[in-house]
PDB file of C-alpha atoms in Angstrom:
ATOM      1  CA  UNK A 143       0.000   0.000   0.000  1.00 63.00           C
ATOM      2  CA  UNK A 144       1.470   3.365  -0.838  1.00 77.00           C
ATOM      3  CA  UNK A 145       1.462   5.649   1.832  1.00 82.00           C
ATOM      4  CA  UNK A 146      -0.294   9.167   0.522  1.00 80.00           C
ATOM      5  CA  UNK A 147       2.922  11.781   2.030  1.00 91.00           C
ATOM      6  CA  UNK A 148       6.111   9.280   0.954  1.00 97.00           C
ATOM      7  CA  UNK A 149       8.301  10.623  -1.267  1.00 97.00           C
ATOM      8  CA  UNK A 150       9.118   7.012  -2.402  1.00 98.00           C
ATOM      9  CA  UNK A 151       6.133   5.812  -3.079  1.00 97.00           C
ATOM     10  CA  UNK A 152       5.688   9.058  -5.446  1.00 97.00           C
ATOM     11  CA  UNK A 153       8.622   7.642  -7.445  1.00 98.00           C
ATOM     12  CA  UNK A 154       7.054   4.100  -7.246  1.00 97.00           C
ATOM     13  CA  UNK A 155       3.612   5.928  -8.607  1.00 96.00           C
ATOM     14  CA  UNK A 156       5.727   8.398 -10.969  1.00 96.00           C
ATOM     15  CA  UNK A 157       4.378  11.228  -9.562  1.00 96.00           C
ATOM     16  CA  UNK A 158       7.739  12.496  -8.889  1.00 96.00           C
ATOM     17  CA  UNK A 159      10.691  12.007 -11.412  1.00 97.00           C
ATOM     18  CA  UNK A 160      13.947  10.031 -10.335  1.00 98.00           C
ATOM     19  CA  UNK A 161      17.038   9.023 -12.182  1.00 98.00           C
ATOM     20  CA  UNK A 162      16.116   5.527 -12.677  1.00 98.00           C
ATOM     21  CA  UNK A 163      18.996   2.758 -12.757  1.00 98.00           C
ATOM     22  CA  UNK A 164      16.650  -0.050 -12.769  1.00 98.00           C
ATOM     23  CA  UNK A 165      13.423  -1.822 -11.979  1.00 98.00           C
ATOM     24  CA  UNK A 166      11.036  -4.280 -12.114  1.00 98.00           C
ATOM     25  CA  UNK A 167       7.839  -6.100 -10.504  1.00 98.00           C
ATOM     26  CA  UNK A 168       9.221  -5.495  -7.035  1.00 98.00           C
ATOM     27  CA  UNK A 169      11.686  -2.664  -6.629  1.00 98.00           C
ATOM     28  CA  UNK A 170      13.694  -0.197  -8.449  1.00 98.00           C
ATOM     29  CA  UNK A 171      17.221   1.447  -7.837  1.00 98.00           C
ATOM     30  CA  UNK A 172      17.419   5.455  -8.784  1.00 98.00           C
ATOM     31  CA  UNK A 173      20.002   7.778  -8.281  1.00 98.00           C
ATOM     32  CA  UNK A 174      20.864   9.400  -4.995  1.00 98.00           C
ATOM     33  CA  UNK A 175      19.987  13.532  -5.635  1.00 97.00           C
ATOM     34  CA  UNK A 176      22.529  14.027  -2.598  1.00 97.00           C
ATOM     35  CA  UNK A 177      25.331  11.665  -3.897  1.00 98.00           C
ATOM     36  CA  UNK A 178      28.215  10.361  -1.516  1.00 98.00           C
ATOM     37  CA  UNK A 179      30.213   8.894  -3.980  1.00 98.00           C
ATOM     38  CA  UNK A 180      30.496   9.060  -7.798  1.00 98.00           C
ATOM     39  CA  UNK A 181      28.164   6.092  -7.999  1.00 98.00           C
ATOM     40  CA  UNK A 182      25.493   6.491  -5.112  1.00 98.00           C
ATOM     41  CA  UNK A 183      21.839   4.922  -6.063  1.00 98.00           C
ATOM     42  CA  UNK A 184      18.947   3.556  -3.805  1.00 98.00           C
ATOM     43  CA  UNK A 185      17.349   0.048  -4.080  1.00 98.00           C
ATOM     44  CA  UNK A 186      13.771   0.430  -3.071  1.00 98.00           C
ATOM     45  CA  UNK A 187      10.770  -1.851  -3.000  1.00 98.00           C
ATOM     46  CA  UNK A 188       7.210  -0.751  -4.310  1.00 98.00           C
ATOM     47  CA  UNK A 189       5.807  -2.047  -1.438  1.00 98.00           C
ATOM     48  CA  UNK A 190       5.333   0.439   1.289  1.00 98.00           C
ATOM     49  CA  UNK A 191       7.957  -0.964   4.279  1.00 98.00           C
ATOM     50  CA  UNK A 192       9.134   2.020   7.211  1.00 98.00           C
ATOM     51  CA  UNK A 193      12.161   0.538   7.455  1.00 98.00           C
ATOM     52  CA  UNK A 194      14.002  -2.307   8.061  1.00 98.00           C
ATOM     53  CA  UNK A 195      12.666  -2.366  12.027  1.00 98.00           C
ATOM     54  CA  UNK A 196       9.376  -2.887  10.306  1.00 98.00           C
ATOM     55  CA  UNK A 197      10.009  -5.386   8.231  1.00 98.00           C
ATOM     56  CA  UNK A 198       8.804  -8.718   8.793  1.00 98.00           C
ATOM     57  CA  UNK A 199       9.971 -12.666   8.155  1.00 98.00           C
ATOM     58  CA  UNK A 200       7.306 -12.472   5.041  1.00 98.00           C
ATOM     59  CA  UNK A 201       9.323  -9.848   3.624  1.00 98.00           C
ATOM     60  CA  UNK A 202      12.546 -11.743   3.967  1.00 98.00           C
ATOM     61  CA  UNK A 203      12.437 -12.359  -0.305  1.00 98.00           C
ATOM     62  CA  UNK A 204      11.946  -9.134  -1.021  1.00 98.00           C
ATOM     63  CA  UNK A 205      14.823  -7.757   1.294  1.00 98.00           C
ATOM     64  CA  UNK A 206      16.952 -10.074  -0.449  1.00 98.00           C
ATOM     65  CA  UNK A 207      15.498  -8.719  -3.842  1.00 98.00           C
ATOM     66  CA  UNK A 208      16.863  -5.327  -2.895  1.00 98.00           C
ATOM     67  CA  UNK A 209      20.759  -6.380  -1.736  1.00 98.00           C
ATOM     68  CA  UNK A 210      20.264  -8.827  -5.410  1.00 98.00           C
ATOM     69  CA  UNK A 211      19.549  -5.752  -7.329  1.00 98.00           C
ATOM     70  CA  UNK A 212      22.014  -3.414  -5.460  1.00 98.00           C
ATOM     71  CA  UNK A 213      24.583  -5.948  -6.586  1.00 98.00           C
ATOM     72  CA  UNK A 214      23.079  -5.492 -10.333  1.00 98.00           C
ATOM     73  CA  UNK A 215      23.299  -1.984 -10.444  1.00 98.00           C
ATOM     74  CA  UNK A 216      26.936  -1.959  -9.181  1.00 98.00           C
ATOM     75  CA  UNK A 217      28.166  -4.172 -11.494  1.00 98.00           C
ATOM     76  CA  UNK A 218      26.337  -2.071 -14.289  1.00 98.00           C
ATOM     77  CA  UNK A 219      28.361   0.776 -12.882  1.00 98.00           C
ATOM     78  CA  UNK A 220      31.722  -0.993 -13.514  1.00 98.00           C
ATOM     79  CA  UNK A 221      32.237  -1.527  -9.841  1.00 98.00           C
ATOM     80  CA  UNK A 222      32.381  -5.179 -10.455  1.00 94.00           C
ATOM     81  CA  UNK A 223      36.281  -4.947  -9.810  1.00 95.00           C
ATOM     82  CA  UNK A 224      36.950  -1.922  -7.386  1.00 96.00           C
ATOM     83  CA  UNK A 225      33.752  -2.986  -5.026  1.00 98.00           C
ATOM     84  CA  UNK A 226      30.924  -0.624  -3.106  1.00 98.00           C
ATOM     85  CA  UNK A 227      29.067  -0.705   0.159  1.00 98.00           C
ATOM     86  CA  UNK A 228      25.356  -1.168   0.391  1.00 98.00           C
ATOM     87  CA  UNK A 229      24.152   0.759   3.575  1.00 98.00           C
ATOM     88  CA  UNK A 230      20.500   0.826   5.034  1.00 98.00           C
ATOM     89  CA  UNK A 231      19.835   3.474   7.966  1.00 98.00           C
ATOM     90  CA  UNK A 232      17.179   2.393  10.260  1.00 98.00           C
ATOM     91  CA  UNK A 233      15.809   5.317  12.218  1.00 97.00           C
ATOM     92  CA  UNK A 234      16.123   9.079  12.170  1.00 96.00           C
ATOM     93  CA  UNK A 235      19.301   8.332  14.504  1.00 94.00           C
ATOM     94  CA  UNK A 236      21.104   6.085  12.157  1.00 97.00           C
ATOM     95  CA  UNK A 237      20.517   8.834   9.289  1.00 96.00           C
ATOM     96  CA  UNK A 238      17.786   7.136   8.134  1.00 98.00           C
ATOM     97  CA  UNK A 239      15.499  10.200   6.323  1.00 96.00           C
ATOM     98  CA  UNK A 240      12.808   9.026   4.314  1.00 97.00           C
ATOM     99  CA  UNK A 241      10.917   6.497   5.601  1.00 98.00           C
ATOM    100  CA  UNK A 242      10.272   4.078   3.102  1.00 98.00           C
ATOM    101  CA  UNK A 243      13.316   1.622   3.720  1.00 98.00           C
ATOM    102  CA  UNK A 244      16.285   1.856   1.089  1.00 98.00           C
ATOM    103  CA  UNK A 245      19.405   0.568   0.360  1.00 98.00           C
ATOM    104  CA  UNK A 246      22.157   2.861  -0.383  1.00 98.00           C
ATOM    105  CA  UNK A 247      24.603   1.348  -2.952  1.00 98.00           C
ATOM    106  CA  UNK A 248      27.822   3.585  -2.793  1.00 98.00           C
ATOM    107  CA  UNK A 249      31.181   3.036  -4.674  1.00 98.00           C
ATOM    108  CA  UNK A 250      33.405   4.426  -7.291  1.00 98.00           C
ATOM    109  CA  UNK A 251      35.929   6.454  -4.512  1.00 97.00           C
ATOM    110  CA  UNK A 252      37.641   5.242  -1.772  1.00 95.00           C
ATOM    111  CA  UNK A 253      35.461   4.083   1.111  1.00 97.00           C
ATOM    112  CA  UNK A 254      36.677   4.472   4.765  1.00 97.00           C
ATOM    113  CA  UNK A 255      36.447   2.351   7.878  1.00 98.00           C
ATOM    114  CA  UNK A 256      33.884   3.278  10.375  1.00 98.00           C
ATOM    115  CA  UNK A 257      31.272   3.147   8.084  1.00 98.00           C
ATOM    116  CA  UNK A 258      30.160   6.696   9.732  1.00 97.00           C
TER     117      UNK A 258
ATOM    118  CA  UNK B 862      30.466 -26.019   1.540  1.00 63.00           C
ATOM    119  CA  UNK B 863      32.488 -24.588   3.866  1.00 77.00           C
ATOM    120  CA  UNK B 864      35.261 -23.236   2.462  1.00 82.00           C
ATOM    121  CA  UNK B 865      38.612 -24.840   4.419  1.00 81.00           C
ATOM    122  CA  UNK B 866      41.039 -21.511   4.384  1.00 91.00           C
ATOM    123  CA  UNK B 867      37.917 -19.525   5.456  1.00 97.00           C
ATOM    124  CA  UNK B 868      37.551 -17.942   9.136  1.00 97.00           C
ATOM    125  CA  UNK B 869      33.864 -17.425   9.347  1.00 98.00           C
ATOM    126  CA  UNK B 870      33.247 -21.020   8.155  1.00 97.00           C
ATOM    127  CA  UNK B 871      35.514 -22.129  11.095  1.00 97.00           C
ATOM    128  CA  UNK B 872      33.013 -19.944  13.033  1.00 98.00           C
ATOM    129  CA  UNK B 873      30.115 -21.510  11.730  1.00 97.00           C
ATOM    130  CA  UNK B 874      31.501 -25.058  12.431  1.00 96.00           C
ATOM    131  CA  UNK B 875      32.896 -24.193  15.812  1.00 96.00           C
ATOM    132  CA  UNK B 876      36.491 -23.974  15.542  1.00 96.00           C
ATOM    133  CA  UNK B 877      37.018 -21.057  16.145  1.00 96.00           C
ATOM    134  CA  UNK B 878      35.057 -19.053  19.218  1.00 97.00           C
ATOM    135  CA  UNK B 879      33.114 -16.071  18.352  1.00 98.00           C
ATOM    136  CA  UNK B 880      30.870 -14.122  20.449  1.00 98.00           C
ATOM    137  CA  UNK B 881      27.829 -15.276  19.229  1.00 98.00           C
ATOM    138  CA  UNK B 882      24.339 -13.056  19.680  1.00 98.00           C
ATOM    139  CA  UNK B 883      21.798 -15.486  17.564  1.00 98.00           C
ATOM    140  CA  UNK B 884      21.813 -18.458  15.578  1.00 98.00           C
ATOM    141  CA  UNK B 885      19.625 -20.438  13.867  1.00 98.00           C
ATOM    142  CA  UNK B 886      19.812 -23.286  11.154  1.00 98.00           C
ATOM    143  CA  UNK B 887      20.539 -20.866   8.473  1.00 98.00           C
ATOM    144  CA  UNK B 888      22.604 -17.989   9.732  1.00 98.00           C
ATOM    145  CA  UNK B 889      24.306 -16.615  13.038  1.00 98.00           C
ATOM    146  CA  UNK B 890      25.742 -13.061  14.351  1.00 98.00           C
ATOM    147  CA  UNK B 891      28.394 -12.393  16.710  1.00 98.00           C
ATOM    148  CA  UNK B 892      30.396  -9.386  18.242  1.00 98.00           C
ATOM    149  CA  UNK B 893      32.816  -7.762  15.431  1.00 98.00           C
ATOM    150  CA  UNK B 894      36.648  -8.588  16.915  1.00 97.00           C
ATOM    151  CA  UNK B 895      37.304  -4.588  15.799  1.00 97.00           C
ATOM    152  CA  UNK B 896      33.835  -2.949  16.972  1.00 98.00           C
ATOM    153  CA  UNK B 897      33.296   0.479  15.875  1.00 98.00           C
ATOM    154  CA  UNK B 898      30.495   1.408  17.636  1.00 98.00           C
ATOM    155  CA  UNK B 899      28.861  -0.202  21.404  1.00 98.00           C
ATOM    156  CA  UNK B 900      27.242  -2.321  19.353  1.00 98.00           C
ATOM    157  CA  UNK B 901      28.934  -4.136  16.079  1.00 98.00           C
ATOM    158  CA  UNK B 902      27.876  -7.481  15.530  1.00 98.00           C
ATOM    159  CA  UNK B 903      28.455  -9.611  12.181  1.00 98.00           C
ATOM    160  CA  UNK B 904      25.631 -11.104  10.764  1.00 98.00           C
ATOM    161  CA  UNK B 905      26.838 -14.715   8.595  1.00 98.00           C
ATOM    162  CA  UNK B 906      24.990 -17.116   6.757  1.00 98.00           C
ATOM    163  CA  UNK B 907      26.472 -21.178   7.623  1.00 98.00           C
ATOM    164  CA  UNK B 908      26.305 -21.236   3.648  1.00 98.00           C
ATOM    165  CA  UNK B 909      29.702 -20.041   2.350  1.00 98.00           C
ATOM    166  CA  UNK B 910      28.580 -16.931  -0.244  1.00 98.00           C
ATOM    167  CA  UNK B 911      32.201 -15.214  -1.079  1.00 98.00           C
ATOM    168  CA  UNK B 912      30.331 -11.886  -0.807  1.00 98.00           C
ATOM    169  CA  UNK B 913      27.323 -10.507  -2.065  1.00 98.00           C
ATOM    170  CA  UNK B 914      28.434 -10.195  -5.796  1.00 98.00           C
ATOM    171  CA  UNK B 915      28.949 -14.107  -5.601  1.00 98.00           C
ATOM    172  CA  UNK B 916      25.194 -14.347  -4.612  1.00 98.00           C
ATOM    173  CA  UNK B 917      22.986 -15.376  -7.249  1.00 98.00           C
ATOM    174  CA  UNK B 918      18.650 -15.185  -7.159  1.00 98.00           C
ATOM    175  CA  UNK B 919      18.571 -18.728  -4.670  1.00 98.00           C
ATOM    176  CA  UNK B 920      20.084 -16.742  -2.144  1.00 98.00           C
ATOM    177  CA  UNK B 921      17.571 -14.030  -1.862  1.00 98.00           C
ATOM    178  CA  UNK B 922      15.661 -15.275   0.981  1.00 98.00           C
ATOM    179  CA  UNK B 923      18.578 -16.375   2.941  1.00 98.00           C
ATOM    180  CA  UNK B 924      20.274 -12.460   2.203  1.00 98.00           C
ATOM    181  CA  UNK B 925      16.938 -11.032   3.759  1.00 98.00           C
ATOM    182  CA  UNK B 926      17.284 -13.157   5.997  1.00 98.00           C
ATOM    183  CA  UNK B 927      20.574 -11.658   7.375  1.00 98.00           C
ATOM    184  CA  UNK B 928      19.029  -8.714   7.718  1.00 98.00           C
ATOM    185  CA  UNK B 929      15.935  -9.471   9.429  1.00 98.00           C
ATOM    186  CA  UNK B 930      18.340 -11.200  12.167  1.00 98.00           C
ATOM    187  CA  UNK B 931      20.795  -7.513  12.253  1.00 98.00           C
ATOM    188  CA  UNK B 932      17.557  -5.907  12.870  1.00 98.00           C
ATOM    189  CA  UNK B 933      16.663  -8.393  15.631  1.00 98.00           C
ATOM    190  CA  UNK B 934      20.048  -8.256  16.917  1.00 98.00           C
ATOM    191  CA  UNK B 935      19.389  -4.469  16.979  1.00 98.00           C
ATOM    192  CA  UNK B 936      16.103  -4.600  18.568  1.00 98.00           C
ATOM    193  CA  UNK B 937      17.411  -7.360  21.427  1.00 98.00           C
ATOM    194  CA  UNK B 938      20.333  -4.793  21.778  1.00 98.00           C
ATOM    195  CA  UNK B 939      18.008  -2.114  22.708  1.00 98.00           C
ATOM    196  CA  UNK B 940      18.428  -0.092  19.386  1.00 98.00           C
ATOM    197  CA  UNK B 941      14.743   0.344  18.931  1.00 94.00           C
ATOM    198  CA  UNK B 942      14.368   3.659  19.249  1.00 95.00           C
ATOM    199  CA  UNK B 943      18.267   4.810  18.770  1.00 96.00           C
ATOM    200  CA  UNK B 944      18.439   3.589  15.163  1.00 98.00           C
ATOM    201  CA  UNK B 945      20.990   1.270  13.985  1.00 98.00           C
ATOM    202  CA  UNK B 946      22.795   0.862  10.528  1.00 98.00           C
ATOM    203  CA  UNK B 947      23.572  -2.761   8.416  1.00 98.00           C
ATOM    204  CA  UNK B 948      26.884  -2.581   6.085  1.00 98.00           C
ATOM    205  CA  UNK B 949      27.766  -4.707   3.860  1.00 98.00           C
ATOM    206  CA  UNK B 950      30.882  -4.608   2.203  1.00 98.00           C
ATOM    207  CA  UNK B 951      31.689  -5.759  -1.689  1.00 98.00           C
ATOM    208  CA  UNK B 952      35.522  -5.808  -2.365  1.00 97.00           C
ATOM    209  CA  UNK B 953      38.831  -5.512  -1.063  1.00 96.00           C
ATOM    210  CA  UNK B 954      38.601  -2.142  -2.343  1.00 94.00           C
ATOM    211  CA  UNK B 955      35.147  -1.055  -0.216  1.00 97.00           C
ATOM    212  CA  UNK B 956      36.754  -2.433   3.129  1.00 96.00           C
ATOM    213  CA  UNK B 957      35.473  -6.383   3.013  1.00 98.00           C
ATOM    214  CA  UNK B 958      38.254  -8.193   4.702  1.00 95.00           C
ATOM    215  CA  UNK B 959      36.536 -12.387   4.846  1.00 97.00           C
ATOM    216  CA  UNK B 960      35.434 -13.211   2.166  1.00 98.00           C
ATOM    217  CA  UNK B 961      32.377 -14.638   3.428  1.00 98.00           C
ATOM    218  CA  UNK B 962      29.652 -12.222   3.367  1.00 98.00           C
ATOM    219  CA  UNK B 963      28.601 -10.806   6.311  1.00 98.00           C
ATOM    220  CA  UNK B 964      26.471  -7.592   7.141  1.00 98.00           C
ATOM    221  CA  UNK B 965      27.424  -5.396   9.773  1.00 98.00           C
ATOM    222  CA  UNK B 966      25.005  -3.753  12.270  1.00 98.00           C
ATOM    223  CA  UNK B 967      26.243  -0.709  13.791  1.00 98.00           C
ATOM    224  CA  UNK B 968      24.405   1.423  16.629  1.00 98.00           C
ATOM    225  CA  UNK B 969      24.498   2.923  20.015  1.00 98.00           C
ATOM    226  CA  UNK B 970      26.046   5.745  19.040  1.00 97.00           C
ATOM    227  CA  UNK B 971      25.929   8.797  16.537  1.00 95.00           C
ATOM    228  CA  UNK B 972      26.431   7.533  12.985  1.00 97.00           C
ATOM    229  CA  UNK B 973      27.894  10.245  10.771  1.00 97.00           C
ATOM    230  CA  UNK B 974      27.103  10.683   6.580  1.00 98.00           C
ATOM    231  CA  UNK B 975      28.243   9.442   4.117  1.00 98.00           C
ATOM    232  CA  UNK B 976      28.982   5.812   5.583  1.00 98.00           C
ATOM    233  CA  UNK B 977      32.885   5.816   5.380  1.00 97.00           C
TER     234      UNK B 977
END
C-alpha cells in the first residue's frame, strides 16, 4: 500500500521524477539527488515498508530482492572490480530520512572504515 | 560447503570461538573482533557466499534473511528507538576483509554521513 505523504512511493507511482537505474515487478534502484560517492543509487521496493525495524519474516524475499539488485546496479556501474558498500539506515538516529526503507549502494571512490 | 582456508566457516563449524548473539539453522551473528560502535555485531549465513556479488537469485531469501536477524540483533540490543545501521561490504577495495559475506550492524552511538 502506498502511503499518501512518501516521497518514495511518489517515485514508485511516478508522480515524482527520479534518475532511474533499474526496476522491475518489485523494486527499483534510482540515483541518490545528494550523492556520496560518484556512484550512489537507492534500491527500493514498491511495497510500502518504514524501514528495516518494520520489516517482517514475510518480507525476507523481497529484502533479499533489494541487496540482489544493489549488486546489479553496481556491477552495471563498472564496480564489479573496485567494489561498493550497500548501507540501510534504520531510524532518524542512524541517518535514516525518508521512511520508506532503502538501500544505499555507494562506490566508485575510496570508502573508509567506520562506516560513519 | 564450507570453504577450508575460510575464518567465518571455522566460526560456523565451531572452531574457532566467536561471540555469538543469535543463531539459527541458516545464519548466526556475533560481536565484530574490531567494533566500531557499542554495538557491532556480524551477521553470517552457515552457507559459504564469497560476498554478495557471488550471490545469485537462490540466495535471496537467505540475504533477507541476514538482515531481518541484524535488525533483531538491533532490537534485542536495545536499538529500537536509537536507530541502527547494516553494512555490507563488496571488495577488497570497499573495506570487506573475509570473504564470506557478512552484514554489519552498527548502533548505540551517533552515525555520521556518508557511511565511510
Amino acid at each position: 500500500m502506498a502511503e499518501q505523504s512518501c516521497i518514495f512511493c511518489k517515485i514508485v507511482a511516478g508522480e515524482i521524477p527520479a534518475a532511474k537505474v533499474f526496476e522491475d515487478e518489485r523494486a527499483l534502484a534510482f540515483r541518490d539527488i545528494n550523492p556520496q560517492a560518484p556512484t550512489h543509487a537507492l534500491v527500493i521496493p514498491r511495497e510500502h515498508i518504514a524501514s528495516l525495524g518494520d520489516a517482517v519474516e514475510s518480507h525476507e524475499a523481497l529484502l533479499g530482492h533489494l541487496l540482489l539488485i544493489g549488486a546489479r546496479v553496481a556491477r552495471e556501474a563498472g564496480l564489479a572490480e573496485s567494489g561498493f558498500r550497500t548501507v540501510i539506515n534504520t531510524g532518524a538516529g542512524a541517518g535514516q530520512s525518508v521512511f520508506h526503507i532503502h538501500a544505499h549502494v555507494l562506490g566508485g571512490r575510496r570508502l573508509s572504515w567506520p562506516p560513519g
